[in-house]
């Protein structure tokens, strides 16, 4: 089913580009990948399986980019990630997790706030389903997966738009 998803584009929000003191960014960033799917798509579990099988999912988020034959996803071995490892959560829970990661809106520079609103928070608000990749444990971590101090991943399903969005908020 991975071929049923069409990669529509990506966005990258690097905190370093928005904060007055470049040392304050804490190597934080958010990566967003958007995929389209057809009206006859499966349930959310099927969409998650299609996403995991898509080559754009094979990204270690450590500078190497997407490796079509890659074995890693973020800090984890790709084989450790299955649809059942994602927990459905409510928008408020996702916002809380992300706010803890990116900091309160009132303290963010206007450019960073606008980018996060456009690329992440507006998409959370329109999603029919939000899935959070839980902690997979040390056995799932690949050989150099500890490069990420924090790694938060969300999959947003917007059926009315026929779009699934992968949101990764991390640091390195």
Short mmCIF file of N, CA and C in Angstrom, two decimals:
data_model
loop_
_atom_site.label_atom_id
_atom_site.label_comp_id
_atom_site.label_asym_id
_atom_site.label_seq_id
_atom_site.Cartn_x
_atom_site.Cartn_y
_atom_site.Cartn_z
N UNK A 1 0.82 -1.20 0.00
CA UNK A 1 0.00 0.00 0.00
C UNK A 1 0.85 1.25 0.00
N UNK A 2 2.17 1.15 0.25
CA UNK A 2 3.02 2.34 0.27
C UNK A 2 2.89 3.11 -1.02
N UNK A 3 2.68 2.40 -2.14
CA UNK A 3 2.52 3.09 -3.41
C UNK A 3 1.23 3.89 -3.46
N UNK A 4 0.29 3.67 -2.52
CA UNK A 4 -0.95 4.42 -2.45
C UNK A 4 -0.78 5.80 -1.86
N UNK A 5 0.36 6.07 -1.26
CA UNK A 5 0.68 7.39 -0.72
C UNK A 5 1.57 8.12 -1.71
N UNK A 6 1.26 9.38 -1.92
CA UNK A 6 2.06 10.21 -2.81
C UNK A 6 2.70 11.32 -1.98
N UNK A 7 4.03 11.37 -1.97
CA UNK A 7 4.72 12.42 -1.23
C UNK A 7 4.46 13.75 -1.92
N UNK A 8 3.82 14.67 -1.20
CA UNK A 8 3.43 15.96 -1.77
C UNK A 8 4.43 17.06 -1.46
N UNK A 9 5.24 16.86 -0.46
CA UNK A 9 6.20 17.90 -0.11
C UNK A 9 6.62 17.82 1.33
N UNK A 10 7.61 18.63 1.66
CA UNK A 10 8.17 18.63 3.00
C UNK A 10 8.45 20.06 3.44
N UNK A 11 8.56 20.23 4.74
CA UNK A 11 8.96 21.51 5.31
C UNK A 11 9.90 21.20 6.48
N UNK A 12 10.79 22.14 6.74
CA UNK A 12 11.73 21.97 7.84
C UNK A 12 11.80 23.28 8.60
N UNK A 13 11.49 23.23 9.89
CA UNK A 13 11.54 24.42 10.73
C UNK A 13 12.74 24.25 11.66
N UNK A 14 13.78 25.03 11.40
CA UNK A 14 15.00 24.99 12.20
C UNK A 14 14.97 26.18 13.15
N UNK A 15 14.96 25.93 14.45
CA UNK A 15 14.87 27.00 15.43
C UNK A 15 16.02 27.99 15.30
N UNK A 16 17.16 27.50 14.88
CA UNK A 16 18.35 28.36 14.74
C UNK A 16 18.08 29.55 13.82
N UNK A 17 17.21 29.38 12.85
CA UNK A 17 16.94 30.45 11.89
C UNK A 17 16.00 31.52 12.43
N UNK A 18 15.46 31.31 13.62
CA UNK A 18 14.44 32.23 14.14
C UNK A 18 14.81 32.88 15.46
N UNK A 19 15.78 32.37 16.16
CA UNK A 19 16.09 32.90 17.48
C UNK A 19 17.22 33.93 17.40
N UNK A 20 17.12 35.00 18.19
CA UNK A 20 18.11 36.06 18.13
C UNK A 20 19.54 35.60 18.45
N UNK A 21 19.67 34.72 19.42
CA UNK A 21 20.98 34.18 19.76
C UNK A 21 21.06 32.76 19.22
N UNK A 22 21.90 32.50 18.22
CA UNK A 22 21.96 31.16 17.62
C UNK A 22 22.25 30.05 18.62
N UNK A 23 22.85 30.39 19.76
CA UNK A 23 23.15 29.36 20.77
C UNK A 23 21.91 28.94 21.56
N UNK A 24 20.81 29.70 21.44
CA UNK A 24 19.60 29.39 22.20
C UNK A 24 18.72 28.33 21.55
N UNK A 25 19.04 27.93 20.34
CA UNK A 25 18.14 27.03 19.62
C UNK A 25 18.16 25.61 20.16
N UNK A 26 19.20 25.23 20.89
CA UNK A 26 19.27 23.90 21.47
C UNK A 26 19.21 22.80 20.43
N UNK A 27 19.62 23.11 19.20
CA UNK A 27 19.63 22.14 18.10
C UNK A 27 18.24 21.56 17.85
N UNK A 28 17.19 22.34 18.13
CA UNK A 28 15.81 21.88 17.95
C UNK A 28 15.33 22.17 16.54
N UNK A 29 14.45 21.30 16.07
CA UNK A 29 13.86 21.45 14.74
C UNK A 29 12.60 20.62 14.63
N UNK A 30 11.80 20.91 13.62
CA UNK A 30 10.61 20.12 13.31
C UNK A 30 10.63 19.83 11.82
N UNK A 31 10.47 18.56 11.47
CA UNK A 31 10.43 18.13 10.08
C UNK A 31 9.01 17.67 9.77
N UNK A 32 8.48 18.13 8.64
CA UNK A 32 7.12 17.83 8.24
C UNK A 32 7.13 17.22 6.85
N UNK A 33 6.47 16.07 6.69
CA UNK A 33 6.34 15.44 5.37
C UNK A 33 4.86 15.20 5.11
N UNK A 34 4.40 15.67 3.95
CA UNK A 34 2.98 15.56 3.59
C UNK A 34 2.80 14.53 2.48
N UNK A 35 1.75 13.71 2.64
CA UNK A 35 1.44 12.66 1.67
C UNK A 35 -0.05 12.73 1.34
N UNK A 36 -0.36 12.53 0.07
CA UNK A 36 -1.75 12.43 -0.33
C UNK A 36 -2.15 10.97 -0.44
N UNK A 37 -3.44 10.72 -0.23
CA UNK A 37 -3.96 9.37 -0.42
C UNK A 37 -5.32 9.45 -1.08
N UNK A 38 -5.74 8.36 -1.69
CA UNK A 38 -6.99 8.35 -2.45
C UNK A 38 -8.19 8.14 -1.52
N UNK A 39 -9.36 8.41 -2.05
CA UNK A 39 -10.60 8.30 -1.28
C UNK A 39 -10.87 6.87 -0.81
N UNK A 40 -10.39 5.89 -1.56
CA UNK A 40 -10.62 4.50 -1.16
C UNK A 40 -9.51 3.97 -0.27
N UNK A 41 -8.96 4.83 0.54
CA UNK A 41 -7.87 4.44 1.43
C UNK A 41 -8.38 3.57 2.56
N UNK A 42 -7.49 2.83 3.16
CA UNK A 42 -7.88 1.97 4.30
C UNK A 42 -8.08 2.78 5.57
N UNK A 43 -8.32 2.08 6.66
CA UNK A 43 -8.44 2.73 7.96
C UNK A 43 -7.08 3.30 8.37
N UNK A 44 -7.05 3.95 9.54
CA UNK A 44 -5.81 4.59 9.98
C UNK A 44 -4.66 3.60 10.12
N UNK A 45 -4.94 2.39 10.57
CA UNK A 45 -3.88 1.39 10.70
C UNK A 45 -3.26 1.09 9.33
N UNK A 46 -4.09 0.99 8.30
CA UNK A 46 -3.59 0.77 6.95
C UNK A 46 -2.79 1.94 6.44
N UNK A 47 -3.22 3.15 6.79
CA UNK A 47 -2.46 4.34 6.39
C UNK A 47 -1.10 4.38 7.09
N UNK A 48 -1.09 4.01 8.37
CA UNK A 48 0.19 3.97 9.09
C UNK A 48 1.12 2.93 8.46
N UNK A 49 0.59 1.78 8.10
CA UNK A 49 1.40 0.75 7.45
C UNK A 49 1.95 1.27 6.11
N UNK A 50 1.12 1.99 5.36
CA UNK A 50 1.57 2.54 4.08
C UNK A 50 2.67 3.57 4.30
N UNK A 51 2.52 4.39 5.32
CA UNK A 51 3.54 5.40 5.63
C UNK A 51 4.86 4.72 6.00
N UNK A 52 4.80 3.74 6.88
CA UNK A 52 6.01 3.03 7.31
C UNK A 52 6.70 2.37 6.11
N UNK A 53 5.92 1.93 5.14
CA UNK A 53 6.48 1.29 3.95
C UNK A 53 6.97 2.25 2.89
N UNK A 54 6.69 3.53 3.04
CA UNK A 54 7.08 4.53 2.04
C UNK A 54 8.57 4.88 2.18
N UNK A 55 9.23 5.09 1.06
CA UNK A 55 10.68 5.39 1.13
C UNK A 55 10.96 6.68 1.89
N UNK A 56 10.05 7.65 1.89
CA UNK A 56 10.28 8.90 2.63
C UNK A 56 10.34 8.67 4.14
N UNK A 57 9.85 7.53 4.59
CA UNK A 57 9.88 7.20 6.02
C UNK A 57 11.29 6.76 6.44
N UNK A 58 12.11 6.38 5.48
CA UNK A 58 13.45 5.88 5.76
C UNK A 58 14.42 7.06 5.89
N UNK A 59 14.24 7.79 6.95
CA UNK A 59 15.01 9.00 7.22
C UNK A 59 15.52 8.88 8.65
N UNK A 60 16.84 8.99 8.83
CA UNK A 60 17.39 8.89 10.18
C UNK A 60 17.36 10.23 10.91
N UNK A 61 16.98 11.30 10.20
CA UNK A 61 16.89 12.64 10.76
C UNK A 61 18.19 13.06 11.43
N UNK A 62 19.29 12.64 10.86
CA UNK A 62 20.59 13.00 11.41
C UNK A 62 21.51 13.54 10.31
N UNK A 63 20.92 14.06 9.25
CA UNK A 63 21.71 14.68 8.20
C UNK A 63 21.88 13.85 6.95
N UNK A 64 21.57 12.58 7.00
CA UNK A 64 21.75 11.72 5.84
C UNK A 64 20.61 11.79 4.85
N UNK A 65 19.46 12.32 5.30
CA UNK A 65 18.30 12.40 4.43
C UNK A 65 17.63 11.05 4.26
N UNK A 66 16.77 10.97 3.24
CA UNK A 66 16.03 9.75 2.96
C UNK A 66 16.92 8.77 2.23
N UNK A 67 16.97 7.55 2.72
CA UNK A 67 17.72 6.48 2.06
C UNK A 67 16.70 5.42 1.64
N UNK A 68 16.39 5.33 0.33
CA UNK A 68 15.33 4.41 -0.12
C UNK A 68 15.48 2.98 0.39
N UNK A 69 16.69 2.52 0.59
CA UNK A 69 16.91 1.18 1.12
C UNK A 69 17.35 1.20 2.58
N UNK A 70 17.13 2.35 3.24
CA UNK A 70 17.60 2.52 4.61
C UNK A 70 16.93 1.59 5.60
N UNK A 71 17.61 1.38 6.69
CA UNK A 71 17.13 0.48 7.74
C UNK A 71 16.75 1.23 9.02
N UNK A 72 16.87 2.58 8.98
CA UNK A 72 16.64 3.39 10.18
C UNK A 72 15.52 4.40 9.95
N UNK A 73 14.86 4.73 11.04
CA UNK A 73 13.89 5.82 11.06
C UNK A 73 14.12 6.55 12.38
N UNK A 74 14.61 7.80 12.28
CA UNK A 74 14.95 8.52 13.50
C UNK A 74 15.95 7.70 14.29
N UNK A 75 15.75 7.56 15.60
CA UNK A 75 16.69 6.80 16.41
C UNK A 75 16.44 5.29 16.40
N UNK A 76 15.45 4.85 15.63
CA UNK A 76 15.02 3.45 15.71
C UNK A 76 15.35 2.65 14.45
N UNK A 77 15.50 1.35 14.66
CA UNK A 77 15.56 0.43 13.52
C UNK A 77 14.17 0.43 12.89
N UNK A 78 14.11 0.51 11.60
CA UNK A 78 12.85 0.54 10.88
C UNK A 78 11.99 -0.68 11.22
N UNK A 79 12.60 -1.82 11.38
CA UNK A 79 11.85 -3.06 11.66
C UNK A 79 11.11 -2.99 12.99
N UNK A 80 11.48 -2.07 13.87
CA UNK A 80 10.84 -1.94 15.18
C UNK A 80 9.55 -1.12 15.15
N UNK A 81 9.29 -0.48 14.02
CA UNK A 81 8.13 0.41 13.94
C UNK A 81 7.01 -0.28 13.16
N UNK A 82 5.89 -0.44 13.83
CA UNK A 82 4.70 -1.04 13.23
C UNK A 82 3.51 -0.14 13.57
N UNK A 83 2.41 -0.28 12.85
CA UNK A 83 1.24 0.57 13.14
C UNK A 83 0.77 0.50 14.59
N UNK A 84 0.90 -0.66 15.22
CA UNK A 84 0.42 -0.77 16.60
C UNK A 84 1.32 -0.07 17.62
N UNK A 85 2.46 0.46 17.18
CA UNK A 85 3.35 1.21 18.08
C UNK A 85 2.92 2.68 18.20
N UNK A 86 1.93 3.06 17.38
CA UNK A 86 1.39 4.42 17.42
C UNK A 86 0.13 4.43 18.28
N UNK A 87 0.06 5.39 19.19
CA UNK A 87 -1.11 5.54 20.04
C UNK A 87 -1.98 6.68 19.53
N UNK A 88 -3.28 6.43 19.38
CA UNK A 88 -4.15 7.55 19.02
C UNK A 88 -4.24 8.51 20.20
N UNK A 89 -4.11 9.79 19.92
CA UNK A 89 -4.20 10.80 20.98
C UNK A 89 -5.07 11.94 20.49
N UNK A 90 -5.49 12.75 21.42
CA UNK A 90 -6.32 13.93 21.11
C UNK A 90 -5.41 15.11 20.76
N UNK A 91 -6.02 16.06 20.09
CA UNK A 91 -5.27 17.26 19.69
C UNK A 91 -4.62 17.93 20.90
N UNK A 92 -5.35 18.06 22.01
CA UNK A 92 -4.82 18.73 23.19
C UNK A 92 -3.57 18.03 23.73
N UNK A 93 -3.56 16.70 23.68
CA UNK A 93 -2.38 15.96 24.13
C UNK A 93 -1.19 16.23 23.22
N UNK A 94 -1.42 16.22 21.92
CA UNK A 94 -0.35 16.47 20.97
C UNK A 94 0.19 17.88 21.14
N UNK A 95 -0.70 18.85 21.29
CA UNK A 95 -0.27 20.24 21.48
C UNK A 95 0.57 20.36 22.75
N UNK A 96 0.12 19.71 23.83
CA UNK A 96 0.88 19.77 25.09
C UNK A 96 2.28 19.21 24.92
N UNK A 97 2.39 18.05 24.28
CA UNK A 97 3.71 17.43 24.05
C UNK A 97 4.59 18.36 23.22
N UNK A 98 4.03 18.90 22.16
CA UNK A 98 4.81 19.79 21.29
C UNK A 98 5.16 21.10 21.98
N UNK A 99 4.23 21.66 22.76
CA UNK A 99 4.52 22.91 23.48
C UNK A 99 5.67 22.70 24.47
N UNK A 100 5.70 21.54 25.12
CA UNK A 100 6.81 21.25 26.03
C UNK A 100 8.13 21.19 25.26
N UNK A 101 8.05 20.69 24.04
CA UNK A 101 9.26 20.54 23.21
C UNK A 101 9.72 21.85 22.62
N UNK A 102 8.78 22.66 22.11
CA UNK A 102 9.17 23.87 21.39
C UNK A 102 9.10 25.12 22.24
N UNK A 103 8.49 25.02 23.41
CA UNK A 103 8.38 26.17 24.30
C UNK A 103 7.07 26.90 24.10
N UNK A 104 6.69 27.73 25.09
CA UNK A 104 5.39 28.42 25.03
C UNK A 104 5.34 29.42 23.87
N UNK A 105 4.16 29.55 23.30
CA UNK A 105 3.97 30.43 22.14
C UNK A 105 4.34 31.88 22.46
N UNK A 106 4.00 32.35 23.64
CA UNK A 106 4.27 33.76 23.95
C UNK A 106 5.75 34.08 24.02
N UNK A 107 6.60 33.08 24.18
CA UNK A 107 8.03 33.34 24.24
C UNK A 107 8.76 33.12 22.93
N UNK A 108 8.03 32.69 21.90
CA UNK A 108 8.67 32.39 20.61
C UNK A 108 8.72 33.63 19.74
N UNK A 109 9.80 33.82 18.99
CA UNK A 109 9.85 34.91 18.01
C UNK A 109 8.73 34.75 16.99
N UNK A 110 8.26 35.86 16.43
CA UNK A 110 7.12 35.85 15.51
C UNK A 110 7.33 34.92 14.32
N UNK A 111 8.52 34.90 13.74
CA UNK A 111 8.78 34.04 12.58
C UNK A 111 8.69 32.57 12.92
N UNK A 112 9.22 32.19 14.06
CA UNK A 112 9.15 30.79 14.50
C UNK A 112 7.71 30.41 14.81
N UNK A 113 7.00 31.29 15.49
CA UNK A 113 5.60 31.03 15.82
C UNK A 113 4.77 30.86 14.55
N UNK A 114 4.98 31.71 13.55
CA UNK A 114 4.22 31.61 12.30
C UNK A 114 4.52 30.29 11.58
N UNK A 115 5.78 29.91 11.54
CA UNK A 115 6.17 28.66 10.87
C UNK A 115 5.57 27.46 11.59
N UNK A 116 5.63 27.43 12.91
CA UNK A 116 5.07 26.32 13.68
C UNK A 116 3.55 26.28 13.55
N UNK A 117 2.92 27.43 13.57
CA UNK A 117 1.46 27.49 13.42
C UNK A 117 1.06 26.92 12.05
N UNK A 118 1.71 27.41 11.00
CA UNK A 118 1.37 27.00 9.63
C UNK A 118 1.66 25.52 9.39
N UNK A 119 2.82 25.06 9.79
CA UNK A 119 3.27 23.71 9.44
C UNK A 119 2.82 22.63 10.41
N UNK A 120 2.57 23.01 11.67
CA UNK A 120 2.25 21.98 12.67
C UNK A 120 0.89 22.19 13.32
N UNK A 121 0.72 23.30 14.03
CA UNK A 121 -0.47 23.46 14.86
C UNK A 121 -1.77 23.58 14.05
N UNK A 122 -1.75 24.26 12.92
CA UNK A 122 -2.95 24.32 12.07
C UNK A 122 -3.30 22.93 11.55
N UNK A 123 -2.31 22.13 11.22
CA UNK A 123 -2.56 20.77 10.74
C UNK A 123 -3.13 19.88 11.85
N UNK A 124 -2.65 20.07 13.08
CA UNK A 124 -3.21 19.32 14.21
C UNK A 124 -4.69 19.64 14.38
N UNK A 125 -5.04 20.91 14.22
CA UNK A 125 -6.42 21.35 14.43
C UNK A 125 -7.39 20.75 13.41
N UNK A 126 -6.92 20.45 12.22
CA UNK A 126 -7.81 19.93 11.17
C UNK A 126 -7.74 18.41 11.01
N UNK A 127 -6.89 17.76 11.78
CA UNK A 127 -6.73 16.31 11.65
C UNK A 127 -7.92 15.55 12.21
N UNK A 128 -8.33 14.52 11.49
CA UNK A 128 -9.38 13.62 11.97
C UNK A 128 -8.80 12.61 12.96
N UNK A 129 -7.54 12.28 12.79
CA UNK A 129 -6.88 11.33 13.66
C UNK A 129 -5.44 11.77 13.89
N UNK A 130 -4.98 11.63 15.12
CA UNK A 130 -3.60 11.97 15.48
C UNK A 130 -3.02 10.74 16.17
N UNK A 131 -1.86 10.32 15.69
CA UNK A 131 -1.20 9.13 16.22
C UNK A 131 0.20 9.51 16.67
N UNK A 132 0.56 9.08 17.86
CA UNK A 132 1.85 9.41 18.47
C UNK A 132 2.69 8.15 18.60
N UNK A 133 3.90 8.21 18.08
CA UNK A 133 4.81 7.07 18.22
C UNK A 133 5.34 7.07 19.64
N UNK A 134 4.99 6.04 20.38
CA UNK A 134 5.44 5.94 21.76
C UNK A 134 6.91 5.57 21.86
N UNK A 135 7.41 5.57 23.06
CA UNK A 135 8.79 5.17 23.33
C UNK A 135 8.93 3.70 23.00
N UNK A 136 9.88 3.37 22.16
CA UNK A 136 10.03 1.98 21.71
C UNK A 136 11.04 1.19 22.54
N UNK A 137 11.79 1.86 23.38
CA UNK A 137 12.74 1.17 24.23
C UNK A 137 14.11 1.01 23.62
N UNK A 138 15.06 0.65 24.46
CA UNK A 138 16.46 0.55 24.04
C UNK A 138 16.68 -0.51 22.97
N UNK A 139 15.92 -1.59 23.00
CA UNK A 139 16.10 -2.66 22.02
C UNK A 139 15.74 -2.24 20.61
N UNK A 140 14.93 -1.20 20.46
CA UNK A 140 14.53 -0.71 19.14
C UNK A 140 15.49 0.33 18.60
N UNK A 141 16.33 0.88 19.48
CA UNK A 141 17.24 1.95 19.07
C UNK A 141 18.38 1.39 18.24
N UNK A 142 18.66 2.06 17.12
CA UNK A 142 19.75 1.58 16.27
C UNK A 142 21.11 1.95 16.83
N UNK A 143 22.15 1.52 16.16
CA UNK A 143 23.52 1.61 16.67
C UNK A 143 23.97 3.00 17.06
N UNK A 144 23.48 4.05 16.44
CA UNK A 144 23.84 5.41 16.84
C UNK A 144 22.61 6.28 17.05
N UNK A 145 21.50 5.63 17.43
CA UNK A 145 20.23 6.33 17.63
C UNK A 145 20.24 7.34 18.76
N UNK A 146 21.18 7.26 19.66
CA UNK A 146 21.25 8.19 20.78
C UNK A 146 21.65 9.60 20.39
N UNK A 147 21.88 9.86 19.11
CA UNK A 147 22.25 11.20 18.67
C UNK A 147 21.12 12.20 18.93
N UNK A 148 19.88 11.72 18.99
CA UNK A 148 18.75 12.59 19.27
C UNK A 148 18.52 12.64 20.77
N UNK A 149 18.58 13.86 21.34
CA UNK A 149 18.29 14.00 22.76
C UNK A 149 16.82 13.74 23.03
N UNK A 150 15.97 14.23 22.16
CA UNK A 150 14.53 13.99 22.23
C UNK A 150 14.04 13.69 20.83
N UNK A 151 13.01 12.86 20.73
CA UNK A 151 12.43 12.51 19.44
C UNK A 151 10.94 12.29 19.64
N UNK A 152 10.13 13.15 19.03
CA UNK A 152 8.68 13.06 19.12
C UNK A 152 8.12 12.95 17.71
N UNK A 153 7.27 11.97 17.50
CA UNK A 153 6.72 11.76 16.17
C UNK A 153 5.21 11.64 16.23
N UNK A 154 4.56 12.35 15.30
CA UNK A 154 3.11 12.34 15.18
C UNK A 154 2.74 12.07 13.73
N UNK A 155 1.66 11.34 13.53
CA UNK A 155 1.09 11.14 12.20
C UNK A 155 -0.32 11.72 12.26
N UNK A 156 -0.58 12.68 11.39
CA UNK A 156 -1.87 13.37 11.35
C UNK A 156 -2.64 12.89 10.13
N UNK A 157 -3.85 12.44 10.33
CA UNK A 157 -4.69 11.98 9.23
C UNK A 157 -5.81 13.00 9.03
N UNK A 158 -5.88 13.56 7.83
CA UNK A 158 -6.94 14.50 7.46
C UNK A 158 -7.67 13.90 6.26
N UNK A 159 -8.73 13.18 6.56
CA UNK A 159 -9.46 12.46 5.51
C UNK A 159 -10.15 13.41 4.54
N UNK A 160 -10.66 14.54 5.01
CA UNK A 160 -11.35 15.46 4.10
C UNK A 160 -10.39 16.04 3.06
N UNK A 161 -9.14 16.20 3.43
CA UNK A 161 -8.13 16.69 2.48
C UNK A 161 -7.41 15.56 1.76
N UNK A 162 -7.64 14.31 2.21
CA UNK A 162 -6.93 13.18 1.62
C UNK A 162 -5.43 13.29 1.86
N UNK A 163 -5.07 13.65 3.10
CA UNK A 163 -3.66 13.90 3.41
C UNK A 163 -3.29 13.26 4.73
N UNK A 164 -2.08 12.73 4.76
CA UNK A 164 -1.46 12.25 5.98
C UNK A 164 -0.16 13.04 6.14
N UNK A 165 0.09 13.52 7.35
CA UNK A 165 1.26 14.36 7.60
C UNK A 165 2.10 13.73 8.70
N UNK A 166 3.38 13.55 8.42
CA UNK A 166 4.33 13.04 9.39
C UNK A 166 5.05 14.24 10.00
N UNK A 167 4.95 14.38 11.31
CA UNK A 167 5.58 15.48 12.04
C UNK A 167 6.61 14.89 12.99
N UNK A 168 7.87 15.28 12.83
CA UNK A 168 8.93 14.85 13.73
C UNK A 168 9.53 16.09 14.38
N UNK A 169 9.49 16.14 15.71
CA UNK A 169 10.09 17.24 16.47
C UNK A 169 11.22 16.63 17.28
N UNK A 170 12.43 17.10 17.03
CA UNK A 170 13.59 16.49 17.69
C UNK A 170 14.72 17.49 17.82
N UNK A 171 15.84 16.97 18.22
CA UNK A 171 17.07 17.74 18.27
C UNK A 171 18.22 16.81 17.93
N UNK A 172 19.35 17.39 17.72
CA UNK A 172 20.53 16.58 17.45
C UNK A 172 21.77 17.28 17.94
#
